PDB file of C-alpha atoms in Angstrom:
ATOM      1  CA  UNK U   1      20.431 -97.283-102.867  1.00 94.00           C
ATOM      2  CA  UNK U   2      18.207 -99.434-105.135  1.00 97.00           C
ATOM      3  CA  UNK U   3      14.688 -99.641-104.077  1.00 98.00           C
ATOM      4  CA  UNK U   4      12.144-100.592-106.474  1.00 98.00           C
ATOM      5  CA  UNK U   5       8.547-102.082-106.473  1.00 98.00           C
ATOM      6  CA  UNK U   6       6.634-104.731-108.779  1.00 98.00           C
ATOM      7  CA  UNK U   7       3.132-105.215-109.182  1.00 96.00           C
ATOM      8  CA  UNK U   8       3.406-109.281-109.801  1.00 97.00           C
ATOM      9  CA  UNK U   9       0.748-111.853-111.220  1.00 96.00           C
ATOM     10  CA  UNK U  10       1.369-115.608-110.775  1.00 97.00           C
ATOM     11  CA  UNK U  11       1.149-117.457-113.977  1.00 95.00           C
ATOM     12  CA  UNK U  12      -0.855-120.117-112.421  1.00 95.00           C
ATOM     13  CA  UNK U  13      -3.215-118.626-109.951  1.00 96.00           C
ATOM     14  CA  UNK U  14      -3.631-115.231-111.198  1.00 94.00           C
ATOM     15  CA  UNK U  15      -3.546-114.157-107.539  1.00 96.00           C
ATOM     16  CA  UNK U  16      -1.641-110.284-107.787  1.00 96.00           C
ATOM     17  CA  UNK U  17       0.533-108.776-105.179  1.00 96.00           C
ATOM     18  CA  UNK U  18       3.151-105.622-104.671  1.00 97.00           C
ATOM     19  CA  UNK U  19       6.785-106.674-103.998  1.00 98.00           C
ATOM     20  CA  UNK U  20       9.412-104.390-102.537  1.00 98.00           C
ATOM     21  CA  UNK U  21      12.975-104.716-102.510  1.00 98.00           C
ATOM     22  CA  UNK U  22      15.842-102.403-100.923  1.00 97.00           C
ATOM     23  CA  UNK U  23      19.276-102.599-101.854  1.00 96.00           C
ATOM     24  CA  UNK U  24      22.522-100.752 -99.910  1.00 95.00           C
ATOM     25  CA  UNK U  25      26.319-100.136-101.731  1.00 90.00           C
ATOM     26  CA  UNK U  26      28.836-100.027 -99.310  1.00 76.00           C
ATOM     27  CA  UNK U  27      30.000 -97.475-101.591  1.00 74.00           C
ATOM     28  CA  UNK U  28      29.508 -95.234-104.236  1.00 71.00           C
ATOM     29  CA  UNK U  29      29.645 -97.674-107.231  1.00 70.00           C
ATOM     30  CA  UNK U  30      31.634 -96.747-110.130  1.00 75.00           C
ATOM     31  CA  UNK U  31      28.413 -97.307-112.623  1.00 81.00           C
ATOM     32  CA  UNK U  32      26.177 -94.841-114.265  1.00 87.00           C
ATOM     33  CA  UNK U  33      22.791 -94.727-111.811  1.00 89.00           C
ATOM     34  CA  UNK U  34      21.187 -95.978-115.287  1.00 92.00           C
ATOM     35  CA  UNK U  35      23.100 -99.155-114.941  1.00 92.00           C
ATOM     36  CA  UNK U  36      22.893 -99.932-111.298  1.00 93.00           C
ATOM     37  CA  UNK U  37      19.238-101.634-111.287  1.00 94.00           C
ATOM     38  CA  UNK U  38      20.436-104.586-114.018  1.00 93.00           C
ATOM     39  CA  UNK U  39      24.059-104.638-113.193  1.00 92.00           C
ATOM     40  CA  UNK U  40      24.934-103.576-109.634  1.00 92.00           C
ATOM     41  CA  UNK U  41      21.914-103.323-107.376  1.00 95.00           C
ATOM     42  CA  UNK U  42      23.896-103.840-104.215  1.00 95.00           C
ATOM     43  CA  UNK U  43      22.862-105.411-101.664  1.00 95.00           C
ATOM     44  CA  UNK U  44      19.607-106.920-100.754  1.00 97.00           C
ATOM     45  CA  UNK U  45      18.749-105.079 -97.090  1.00 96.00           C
ATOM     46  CA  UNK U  46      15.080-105.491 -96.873  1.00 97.00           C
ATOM     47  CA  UNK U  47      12.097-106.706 -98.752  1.00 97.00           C
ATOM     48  CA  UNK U  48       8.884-106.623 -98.728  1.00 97.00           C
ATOM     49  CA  UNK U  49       6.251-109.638 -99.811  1.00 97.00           C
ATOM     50  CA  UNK U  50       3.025-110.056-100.908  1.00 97.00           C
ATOM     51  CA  UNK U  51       3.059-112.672-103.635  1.00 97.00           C
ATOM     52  CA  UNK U  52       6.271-115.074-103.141  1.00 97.00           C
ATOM     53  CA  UNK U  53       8.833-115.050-105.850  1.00 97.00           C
ATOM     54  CA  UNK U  54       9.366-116.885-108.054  1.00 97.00           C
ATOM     55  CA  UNK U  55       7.742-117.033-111.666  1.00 96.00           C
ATOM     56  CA  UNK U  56       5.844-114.217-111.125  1.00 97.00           C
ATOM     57  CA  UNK U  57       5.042-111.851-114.346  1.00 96.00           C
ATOM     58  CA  UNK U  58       6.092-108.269-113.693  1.00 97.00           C
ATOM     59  CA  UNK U  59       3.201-106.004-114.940  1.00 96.00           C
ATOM     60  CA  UNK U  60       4.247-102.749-113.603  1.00 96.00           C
ATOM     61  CA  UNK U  61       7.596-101.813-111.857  1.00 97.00           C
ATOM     62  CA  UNK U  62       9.500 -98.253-109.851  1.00 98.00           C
ATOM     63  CA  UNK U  63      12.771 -98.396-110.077  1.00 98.00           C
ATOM     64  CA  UNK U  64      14.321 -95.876-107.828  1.00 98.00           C
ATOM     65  CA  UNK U  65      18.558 -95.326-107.476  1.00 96.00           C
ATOM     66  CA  UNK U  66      19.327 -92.604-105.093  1.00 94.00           C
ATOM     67  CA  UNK U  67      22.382 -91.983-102.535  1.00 91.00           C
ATOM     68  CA  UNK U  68      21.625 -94.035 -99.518  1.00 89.00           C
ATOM     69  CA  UNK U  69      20.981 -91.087 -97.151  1.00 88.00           C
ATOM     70  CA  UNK U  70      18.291 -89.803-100.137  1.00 91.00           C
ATOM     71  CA  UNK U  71      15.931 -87.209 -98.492  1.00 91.00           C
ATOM     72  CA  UNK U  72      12.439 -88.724 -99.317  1.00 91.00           C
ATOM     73  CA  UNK U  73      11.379 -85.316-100.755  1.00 88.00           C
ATOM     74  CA  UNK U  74      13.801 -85.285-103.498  1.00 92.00           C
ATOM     75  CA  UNK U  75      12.321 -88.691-104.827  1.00 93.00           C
ATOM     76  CA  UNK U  76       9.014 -87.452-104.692  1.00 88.00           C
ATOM     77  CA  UNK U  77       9.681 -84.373-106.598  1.00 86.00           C
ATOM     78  CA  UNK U  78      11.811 -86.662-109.211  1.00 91.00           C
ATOM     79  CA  UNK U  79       8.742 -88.448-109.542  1.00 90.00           C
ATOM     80  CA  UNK U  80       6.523 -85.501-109.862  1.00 85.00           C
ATOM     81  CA  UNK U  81       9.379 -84.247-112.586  1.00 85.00           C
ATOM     82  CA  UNK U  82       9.633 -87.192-114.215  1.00 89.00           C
ATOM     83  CA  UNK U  83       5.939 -87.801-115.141  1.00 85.00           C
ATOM     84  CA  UNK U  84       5.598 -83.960-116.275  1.00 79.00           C
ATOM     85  CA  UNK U  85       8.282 -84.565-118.514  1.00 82.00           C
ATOM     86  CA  UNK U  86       7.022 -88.314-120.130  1.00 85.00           C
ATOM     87  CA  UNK U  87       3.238 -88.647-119.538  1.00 78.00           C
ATOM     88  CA  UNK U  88       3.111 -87.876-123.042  1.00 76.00           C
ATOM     89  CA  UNK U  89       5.806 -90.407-124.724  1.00 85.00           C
ATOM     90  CA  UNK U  90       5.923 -94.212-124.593  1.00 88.00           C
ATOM     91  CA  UNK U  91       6.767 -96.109-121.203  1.00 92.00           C
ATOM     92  CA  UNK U  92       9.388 -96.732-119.639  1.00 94.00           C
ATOM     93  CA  UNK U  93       9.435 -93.336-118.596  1.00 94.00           C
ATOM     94  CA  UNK U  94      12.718 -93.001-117.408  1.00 96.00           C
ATOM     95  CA  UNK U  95      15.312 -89.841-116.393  1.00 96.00           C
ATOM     96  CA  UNK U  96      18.043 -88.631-114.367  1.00 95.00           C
ATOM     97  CA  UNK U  97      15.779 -86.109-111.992  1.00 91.00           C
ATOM     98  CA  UNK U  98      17.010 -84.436-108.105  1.00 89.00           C
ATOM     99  CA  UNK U  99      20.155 -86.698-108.311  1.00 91.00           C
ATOM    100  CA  UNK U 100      17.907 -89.830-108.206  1.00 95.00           C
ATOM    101  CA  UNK U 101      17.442 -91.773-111.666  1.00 97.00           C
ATOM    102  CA  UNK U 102      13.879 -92.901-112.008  1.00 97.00           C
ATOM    103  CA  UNK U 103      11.907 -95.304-114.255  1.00 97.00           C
ATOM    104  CA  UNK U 104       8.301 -96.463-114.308  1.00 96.00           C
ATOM    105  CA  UNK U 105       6.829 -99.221-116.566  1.00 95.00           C
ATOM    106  CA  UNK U 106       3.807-101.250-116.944  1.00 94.00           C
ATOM    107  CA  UNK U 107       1.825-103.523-119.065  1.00 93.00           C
ATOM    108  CA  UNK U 108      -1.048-102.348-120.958  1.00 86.00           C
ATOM    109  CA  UNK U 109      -3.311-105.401-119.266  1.00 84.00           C
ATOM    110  CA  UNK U 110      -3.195-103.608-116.051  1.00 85.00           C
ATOM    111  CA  UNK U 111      -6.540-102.266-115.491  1.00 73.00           C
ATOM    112  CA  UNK U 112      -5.763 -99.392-113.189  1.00 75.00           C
ATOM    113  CA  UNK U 113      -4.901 -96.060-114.807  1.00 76.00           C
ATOM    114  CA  UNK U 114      -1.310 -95.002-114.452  1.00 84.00           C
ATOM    115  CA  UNK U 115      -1.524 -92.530-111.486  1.00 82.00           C
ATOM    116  CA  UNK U 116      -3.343 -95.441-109.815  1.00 83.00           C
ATOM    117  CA  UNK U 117      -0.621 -98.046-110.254  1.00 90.00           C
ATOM    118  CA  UNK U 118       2.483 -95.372-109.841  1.00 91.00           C
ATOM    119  CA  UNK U 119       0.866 -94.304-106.545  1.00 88.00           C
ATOM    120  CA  UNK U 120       0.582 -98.001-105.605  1.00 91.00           C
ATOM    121  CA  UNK U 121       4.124 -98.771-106.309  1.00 94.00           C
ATOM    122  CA  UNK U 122       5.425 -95.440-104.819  1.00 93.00           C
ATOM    123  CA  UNK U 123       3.109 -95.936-101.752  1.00 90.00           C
ATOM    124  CA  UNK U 124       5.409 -99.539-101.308  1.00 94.00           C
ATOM    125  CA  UNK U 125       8.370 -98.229-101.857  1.00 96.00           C
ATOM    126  CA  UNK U 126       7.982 -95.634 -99.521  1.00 93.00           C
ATOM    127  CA  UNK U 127       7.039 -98.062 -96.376  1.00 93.00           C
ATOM    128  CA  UNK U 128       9.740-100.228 -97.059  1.00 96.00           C
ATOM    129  CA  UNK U 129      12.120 -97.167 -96.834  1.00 95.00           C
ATOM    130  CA  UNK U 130      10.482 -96.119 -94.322  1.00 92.00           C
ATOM    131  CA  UNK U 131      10.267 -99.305 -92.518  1.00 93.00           C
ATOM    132  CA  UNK U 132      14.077-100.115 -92.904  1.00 92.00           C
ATOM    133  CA  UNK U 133      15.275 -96.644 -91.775  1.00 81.00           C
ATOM    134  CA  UNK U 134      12.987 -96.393 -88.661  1.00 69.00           C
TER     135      UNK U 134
ATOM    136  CA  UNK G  27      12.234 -73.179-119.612  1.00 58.00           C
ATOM    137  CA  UNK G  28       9.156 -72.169-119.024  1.00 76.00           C
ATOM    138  CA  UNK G  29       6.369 -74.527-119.431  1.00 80.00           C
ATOM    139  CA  UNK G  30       3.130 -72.975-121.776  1.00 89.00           C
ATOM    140  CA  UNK G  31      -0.145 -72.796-119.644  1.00 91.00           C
ATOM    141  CA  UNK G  32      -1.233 -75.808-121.532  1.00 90.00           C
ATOM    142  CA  UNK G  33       1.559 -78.128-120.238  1.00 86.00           C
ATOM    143  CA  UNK G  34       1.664 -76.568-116.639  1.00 88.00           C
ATOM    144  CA  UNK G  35      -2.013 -77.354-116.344  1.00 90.00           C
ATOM    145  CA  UNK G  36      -1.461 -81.029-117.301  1.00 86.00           C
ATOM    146  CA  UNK G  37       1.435 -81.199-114.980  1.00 83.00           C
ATOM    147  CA  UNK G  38      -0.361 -79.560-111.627  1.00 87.00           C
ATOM    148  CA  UNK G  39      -3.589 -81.836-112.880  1.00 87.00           C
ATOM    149  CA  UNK G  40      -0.952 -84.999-112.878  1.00 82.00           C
ATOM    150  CA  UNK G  41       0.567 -84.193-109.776  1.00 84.00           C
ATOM    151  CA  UNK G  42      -3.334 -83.889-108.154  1.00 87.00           C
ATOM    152  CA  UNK G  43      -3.880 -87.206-109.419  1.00 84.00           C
ATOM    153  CA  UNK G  44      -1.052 -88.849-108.137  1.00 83.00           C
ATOM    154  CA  UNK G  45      -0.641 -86.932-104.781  1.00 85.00           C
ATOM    155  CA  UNK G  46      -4.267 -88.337-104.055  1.00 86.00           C
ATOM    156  CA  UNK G  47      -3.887 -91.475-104.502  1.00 81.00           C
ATOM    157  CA  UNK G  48      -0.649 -91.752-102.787  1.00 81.00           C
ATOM    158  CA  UNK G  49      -2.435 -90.254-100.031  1.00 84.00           C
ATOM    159  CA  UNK G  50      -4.979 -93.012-100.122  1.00 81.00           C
ATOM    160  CA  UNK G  51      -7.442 -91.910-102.151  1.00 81.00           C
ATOM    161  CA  UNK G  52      -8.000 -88.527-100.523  1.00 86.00           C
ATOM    162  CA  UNK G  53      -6.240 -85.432 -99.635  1.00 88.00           C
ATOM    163  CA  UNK G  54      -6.793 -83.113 -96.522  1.00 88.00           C
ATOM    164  CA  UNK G  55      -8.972 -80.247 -98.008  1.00 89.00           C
ATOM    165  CA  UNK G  56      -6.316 -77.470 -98.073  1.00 88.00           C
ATOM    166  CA  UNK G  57      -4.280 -79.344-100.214  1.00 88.00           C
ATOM    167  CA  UNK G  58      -7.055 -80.168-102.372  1.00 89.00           C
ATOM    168  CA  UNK G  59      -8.784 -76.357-102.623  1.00 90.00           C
ATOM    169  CA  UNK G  60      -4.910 -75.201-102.845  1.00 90.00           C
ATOM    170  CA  UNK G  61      -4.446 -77.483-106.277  1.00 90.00           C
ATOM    171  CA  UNK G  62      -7.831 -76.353-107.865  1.00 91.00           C
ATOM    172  CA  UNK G  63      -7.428 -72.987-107.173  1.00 91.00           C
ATOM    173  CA  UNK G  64      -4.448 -73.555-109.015  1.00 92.00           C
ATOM    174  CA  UNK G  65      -5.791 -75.060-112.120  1.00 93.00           C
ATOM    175  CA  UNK G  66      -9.216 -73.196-112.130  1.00 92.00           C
ATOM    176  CA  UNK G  67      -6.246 -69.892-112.542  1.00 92.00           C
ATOM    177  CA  UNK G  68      -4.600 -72.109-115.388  1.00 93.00           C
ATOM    178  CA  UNK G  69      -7.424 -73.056-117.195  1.00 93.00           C
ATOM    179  CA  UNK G  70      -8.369 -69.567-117.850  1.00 92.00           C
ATOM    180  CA  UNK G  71      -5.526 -68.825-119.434  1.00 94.00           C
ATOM    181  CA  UNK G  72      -6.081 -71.867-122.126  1.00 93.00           C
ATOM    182  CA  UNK G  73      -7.588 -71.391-125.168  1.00 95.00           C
ATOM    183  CA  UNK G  74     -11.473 -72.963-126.242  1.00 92.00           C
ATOM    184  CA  UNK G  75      -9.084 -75.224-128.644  1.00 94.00           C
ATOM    185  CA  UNK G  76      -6.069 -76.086-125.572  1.00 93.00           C
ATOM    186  CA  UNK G  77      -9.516 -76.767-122.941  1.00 91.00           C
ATOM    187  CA  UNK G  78     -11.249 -79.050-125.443  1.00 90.00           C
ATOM    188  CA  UNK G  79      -7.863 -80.695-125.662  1.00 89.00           C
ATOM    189  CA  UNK G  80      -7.735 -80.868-122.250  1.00 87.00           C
ATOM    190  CA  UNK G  81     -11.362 -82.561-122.191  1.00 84.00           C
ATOM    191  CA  UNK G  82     -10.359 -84.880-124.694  1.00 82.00           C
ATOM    192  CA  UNK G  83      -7.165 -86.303-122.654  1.00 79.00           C
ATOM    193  CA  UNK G  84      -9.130 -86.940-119.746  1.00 77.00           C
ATOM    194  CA  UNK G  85     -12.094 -88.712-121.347  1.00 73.00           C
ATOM    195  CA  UNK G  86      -9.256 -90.399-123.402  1.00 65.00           C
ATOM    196  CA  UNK G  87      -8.013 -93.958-121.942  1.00 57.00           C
ATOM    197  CA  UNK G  88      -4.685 -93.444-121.238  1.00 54.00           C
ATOM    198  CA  UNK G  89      -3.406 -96.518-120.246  1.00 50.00           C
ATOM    199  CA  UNK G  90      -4.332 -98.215-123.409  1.00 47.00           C
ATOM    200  CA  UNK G  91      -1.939 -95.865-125.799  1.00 51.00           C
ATOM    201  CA  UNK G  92       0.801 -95.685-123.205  1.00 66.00           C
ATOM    202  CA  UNK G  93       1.593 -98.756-121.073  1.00 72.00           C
ATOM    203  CA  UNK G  94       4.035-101.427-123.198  1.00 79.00           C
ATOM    204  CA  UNK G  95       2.304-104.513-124.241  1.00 81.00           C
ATOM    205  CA  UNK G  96       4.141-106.929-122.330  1.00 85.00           C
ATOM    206  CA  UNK G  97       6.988-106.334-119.704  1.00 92.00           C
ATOM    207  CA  UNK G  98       8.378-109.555-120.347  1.00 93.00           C
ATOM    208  CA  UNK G  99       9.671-109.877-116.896  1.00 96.00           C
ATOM    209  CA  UNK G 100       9.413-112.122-114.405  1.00 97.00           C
ATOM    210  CA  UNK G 101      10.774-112.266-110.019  1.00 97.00           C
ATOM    211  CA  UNK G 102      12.896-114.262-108.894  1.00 97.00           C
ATOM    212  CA  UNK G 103      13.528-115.234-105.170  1.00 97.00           C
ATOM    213  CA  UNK G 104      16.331-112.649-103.925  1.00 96.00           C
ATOM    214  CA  UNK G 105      17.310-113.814-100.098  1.00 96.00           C
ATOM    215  CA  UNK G 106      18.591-110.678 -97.705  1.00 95.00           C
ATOM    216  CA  UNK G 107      21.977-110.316 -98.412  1.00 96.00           C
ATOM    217  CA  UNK G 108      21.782-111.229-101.822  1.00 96.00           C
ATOM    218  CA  UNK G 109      23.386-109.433-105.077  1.00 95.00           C
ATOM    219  CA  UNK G 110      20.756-110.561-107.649  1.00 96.00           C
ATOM    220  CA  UNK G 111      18.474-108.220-109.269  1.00 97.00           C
ATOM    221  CA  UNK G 112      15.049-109.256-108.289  1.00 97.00           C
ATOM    222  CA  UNK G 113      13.694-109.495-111.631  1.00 97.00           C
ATOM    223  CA  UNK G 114      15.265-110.897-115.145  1.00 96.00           C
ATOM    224  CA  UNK G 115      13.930-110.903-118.717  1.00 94.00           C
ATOM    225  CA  UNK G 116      11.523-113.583-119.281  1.00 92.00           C
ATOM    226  CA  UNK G 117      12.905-116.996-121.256  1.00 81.00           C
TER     227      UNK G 117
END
């Protein structure tokens, strides 16, 4: 499973909006989990819109690649891992954490402090998953 | 590994932070007393120096010293079904 979140600006409005997108592999691909978000994201299953693609600038992104049947609890820990271990290095943070390989970026323009805008993204993430598996 | 006071108290203050606003904004009061209790136990245990650090991060502006100047990404339209990535390095 791929499932990640953007925080998106348009270029020409300014108008800002959350994005979701989940992606399925009909099997266990042969690629590191590191390489599956820009190489092999699988297939597109569900999404989520607020602002329309395309042209949109990215300002923040979660990138989440877990098995399919991925307990929600083990991403949340990951997370919870994952910003112990980074908060104090330069984004991306990024790591392999409770078999799930997470990565969080986001532009220095955004005004909201990071817990603000990782909770945002998770929160998305989350409902899509949510949403799909229900 | 054991993490030193110092880092433990920046990790359970991190997880607060986020926890509450993936909550909403607020979390049921248990939760809440149950994570200060926890760091009012840790911050005991820091030194004057490790609590004025402490003080310093949180008055500090994070975002500014840790977010990457541009992302230099941009969407792209990904129908269901699709194998695209929906994002791609800016032109």
């Amino acid at each position: 499973m791929y499932l990640t979140a953007h925080h998106v600006a348009s270029p020409v409005s300014g108008q800002e909006g959350v994005n979701a997108f989940l992606y399925l592999h009909d099997s266990t691909s042969p690629l590191p989990l590191t390489e599956i978000p820009e190489h092999s994201p699988g297939t597109l299953v569900a999404q989520a819109i607020s602002l329309a693609p395309p042209g949109n600038l990215v300002l923040s992104y979660l990138d989440i690649v877990a098995p399919d049947d991925v307990r929600w609890e083990r991403v949340r820990l990951g997370l919870m891992e994952l910003v112990g271990e980074k908060r104090a290095t330069r984004m991306p943070w990024a790591g392999e954490l409770e078999g799930c390989y997470l990565r969080f970026s986001m532009a220095v323009r955004v005004k909201r402090q990071w817990q603000s805008e990782l909770a945002v993204l998770y929160r998305s993430a989350q409902a899509l998953h949510l949403a799909y598996l229900r | 590994m054991s993490l030193s006071p110092i880092d433990q108290y920046r990790a359970l203050l991190n997880q607060l932070l986020f926890e509450r606003e993936a909550a909403g904004g607020e979390l049921p009061e248990g939760l809440e007393s149950h994570f200060v209790e926890r760091l009012d136990a840790l911050w005991w245990k820091l030194s004057p120096e490790e609590q004025q650090e402490i003080d310093d991060e949180l008055a500090a502006p994070a975002v500014a010293t840790q977010g990457e100047e541009e992302l230099a990404l941009v969407d792209r339209t990904t129908p269901t079904g699709s194998h695209d990535a929906p994002r791609h390095r800016a032109a």
